[in-house]
Short mmCIF file of C-alpha atoms in Angstrom, two decimals:
data_model
loop_
_atom_site.label_atom_id
_atom_site.label_comp_id
_atom_site.label_asym_id
_atom_site.label_seq_id
_atom_site.Cartn_x
_atom_site.Cartn_y
_atom_site.Cartn_z
CA MET A 1 43.38 -32.93 -50.94
CA THR A 2 45.75 -34.85 -53.22
CA ALA A 3 45.34 -37.59 -55.52
CA GLU A 4 46.59 -40.02 -54.48
CA THR A 5 44.17 -39.47 -50.93
CA ALA A 6 40.96 -38.98 -52.95
CA LEU A 7 41.71 -42.58 -54.35
CA VAL A 8 42.07 -43.70 -49.98
CA TRP A 9 39.30 -42.18 -49.53
CA ALA A 10 37.19 -43.15 -52.73
CA GLY A 11 38.92 -47.52 -51.68
CA VAL A 12 37.02 -46.33 -48.13
CA VAL A 13 33.50 -45.77 -49.38
CA LEU A 14 33.84 -48.59 -51.50
CA ILE A 15 35.56 -51.50 -49.74
CA GLY A 16 33.75 -49.61 -46.51
CA GLY A 17 30.63 -50.74 -48.48
CA ILE A 18 30.80 -54.31 -50.17
CA GLY A 19 32.28 -55.08 -46.80
CA SER A 20 29.27 -53.71 -44.37
CA VAL A 21 26.98 -55.90 -47.22
CA LEU A 22 29.07 -59.24 -46.72
CA ARG A 23 29.01 -58.92 -42.97
CA PHE A 24 24.48 -58.61 -43.48
CA VAL A 25 25.14 -61.45 -45.74
CA VAL A 26 26.72 -63.81 -43.53
CA ASP A 27 25.05 -63.49 -40.49
CA ARG A 28 21.76 -63.61 -41.74
CA SER A 29 22.91 -67.58 -44.20
CA VAL A 30 23.88 -68.43 -40.68
CA SER A 31 21.80 -67.53 -38.71
CA ARG A 32 18.90 -68.77 -41.30
CA ARG A 33 20.98 -72.01 -40.86
CA LEU A 34 20.49 -73.08 -37.52
CA ALA A 35 17.76 -70.84 -36.10
CA GLN A 36 18.89 -69.87 -32.69
CA PRO A 37 18.45 -67.79 -30.04
CA PHE A 38 21.83 -67.79 -30.19
CA PRO A 39 23.75 -65.12 -32.30
CA PHE A 40 25.63 -67.39 -34.31
CA GLY A 41 25.89 -65.39 -37.24
CA THR A 42 27.30 -62.32 -35.45
CA LEU A 43 29.84 -64.98 -34.56
CA ALA A 44 30.42 -65.78 -37.41
CA VAL A 45 31.06 -62.47 -38.88
CA ASN A 46 33.30 -61.36 -35.50
CA VAL A 47 35.93 -64.35 -35.57
CA SER A 48 35.82 -64.41 -38.84
CA GLY A 49 37.15 -61.33 -39.14
CA ALA A 50 38.98 -60.73 -36.53
CA ALA A 51 41.37 -63.61 -38.19
CA LEU A 52 41.04 -61.40 -42.15
CA LEU A 53 42.00 -59.12 -39.39
CA GLY A 54 45.36 -60.59 -38.16
CA LEU A 55 46.36 -62.20 -41.54
CA ILE A 56 46.23 -57.89 -42.68
CA GLY A 57 47.77 -56.77 -39.55
CA GLY A 58 50.57 -59.58 -39.93
CA LEU A 59 51.02 -58.98 -43.64
CA ALA A 60 53.65 -56.18 -44.49
CA LEU A 61 51.56 -53.39 -46.27
CA ASP A 62 52.18 -49.86 -46.46
CA LYS A 63 49.62 -47.74 -44.87
CA ASP A 64 46.85 -46.34 -46.96
CA ALA A 65 46.50 -50.68 -47.93
CA ALA A 66 45.96 -51.11 -44.41
CA LEU A 67 43.50 -48.69 -43.77
CA VAL A 68 41.62 -49.60 -46.14
CA ALA A 69 41.77 -54.26 -45.94
CA GLY A 70 41.65 -53.55 -42.09
CA THR A 71 40.16 -49.70 -40.70
CA ALA A 72 37.78 -50.11 -44.36
CA PHE A 73 36.74 -54.02 -44.88
CA VAL A 74 36.81 -55.38 -42.08
CA GLY A 75 36.02 -52.56 -39.68
CA ALA A 76 33.03 -52.86 -41.53
CA TYR A 77 32.74 -56.53 -42.02
CA THR A 78 32.62 -55.95 -38.76
CA THR A 79 30.00 -55.54 -35.46
CA PHE A 80 30.98 -54.29 -32.06
CA SER A 81 27.70 -53.03 -31.46
CA THR A 82 25.60 -55.85 -32.80
CA TRP A 83 27.23 -58.47 -30.97
CA MET A 84 26.57 -56.26 -27.70
CA LEU A 85 23.16 -55.35 -28.99
CA GLU A 86 22.20 -58.68 -29.12
CA THR A 87 24.22 -60.25 -25.49
CA GLN A 88 22.15 -57.17 -23.77
CA ARG A 89 18.71 -58.99 -25.63
CA LEU A 90 19.87 -62.23 -24.41
CA GLY A 91 20.18 -60.78 -20.81
CA GLU A 92 17.00 -58.82 -20.31
CA GLU A 93 15.25 -62.59 -21.99
CA ARG A 94 17.14 -63.44 -19.20
CA GLN A 95 19.17 -66.22 -20.42
CA THR A 96 21.98 -65.07 -19.01
CA TRP A 97 23.92 -68.34 -19.52
CA ALA A 98 22.92 -67.63 -23.25
CA ALA A 99 25.12 -63.95 -22.90
CA LEU A 100 27.72 -65.52 -20.79
CA LEU A 101 28.87 -67.74 -23.12
CA ASN A 102 28.23 -65.35 -26.23
CA ILE A 103 31.18 -62.70 -24.11
CA VAL A 104 33.44 -65.18 -23.33
CA VAL A 105 33.34 -67.69 -26.39
CA SER A 106 33.42 -64.76 -28.99
CA ALA A 107 35.83 -62.61 -27.56
CA VAL A 108 38.04 -66.57 -26.79
CA LEU A 109 36.98 -67.15 -30.34
CA GLY A 110 37.96 -63.92 -31.67
CA LEU A 111 41.76 -64.12 -29.95
CA ALA A 112 42.27 -67.44 -31.65
CA ALA A 113 41.12 -66.32 -34.94
CA ALA A 114 43.14 -62.99 -35.22
CA LEU A 115 46.51 -64.89 -33.67
CA LEU A 116 45.22 -67.43 -35.96
CA GLY A 117 45.73 -64.84 -38.97
CA GLN A 118 49.03 -64.19 -37.94
CA TRP A 119 50.42 -66.87 -37.96
CA VAL A 120 49.53 -67.56 -42.00
CA ALA A 121 50.47 -64.08 -42.68
CA GLU A 122 53.85 -65.08 -41.20
CA HIS A 123 54.37 -68.23 -43.17
CA LEU A 124 53.01 -67.17 -46.53
#
């Protein structure tokens, strides 16, 4: 392993850790403020993460920078598994419309946010 490769891996560990802690902070902050059974915290995390990943994808980053910023940070920040678990929980609680809304709103806003992030990157 070269020193450069070791540095990239160290960046992945550090930046990924920061992303996961930030996910927790944002999710909890939004959830506490809104205090609703709908998972607004996860929605906020995933939509903001989609925007950030769109921005990163639209920038001309080298392979290692894209790995650290996109995969490590945004990958650790966003959370598909929590989104699906919360959707399943809403279904178990017979909140079918809320579960369907969580899927549709997350997908639509996530795509729009990613496109917006890409657009911003192209205009920098």
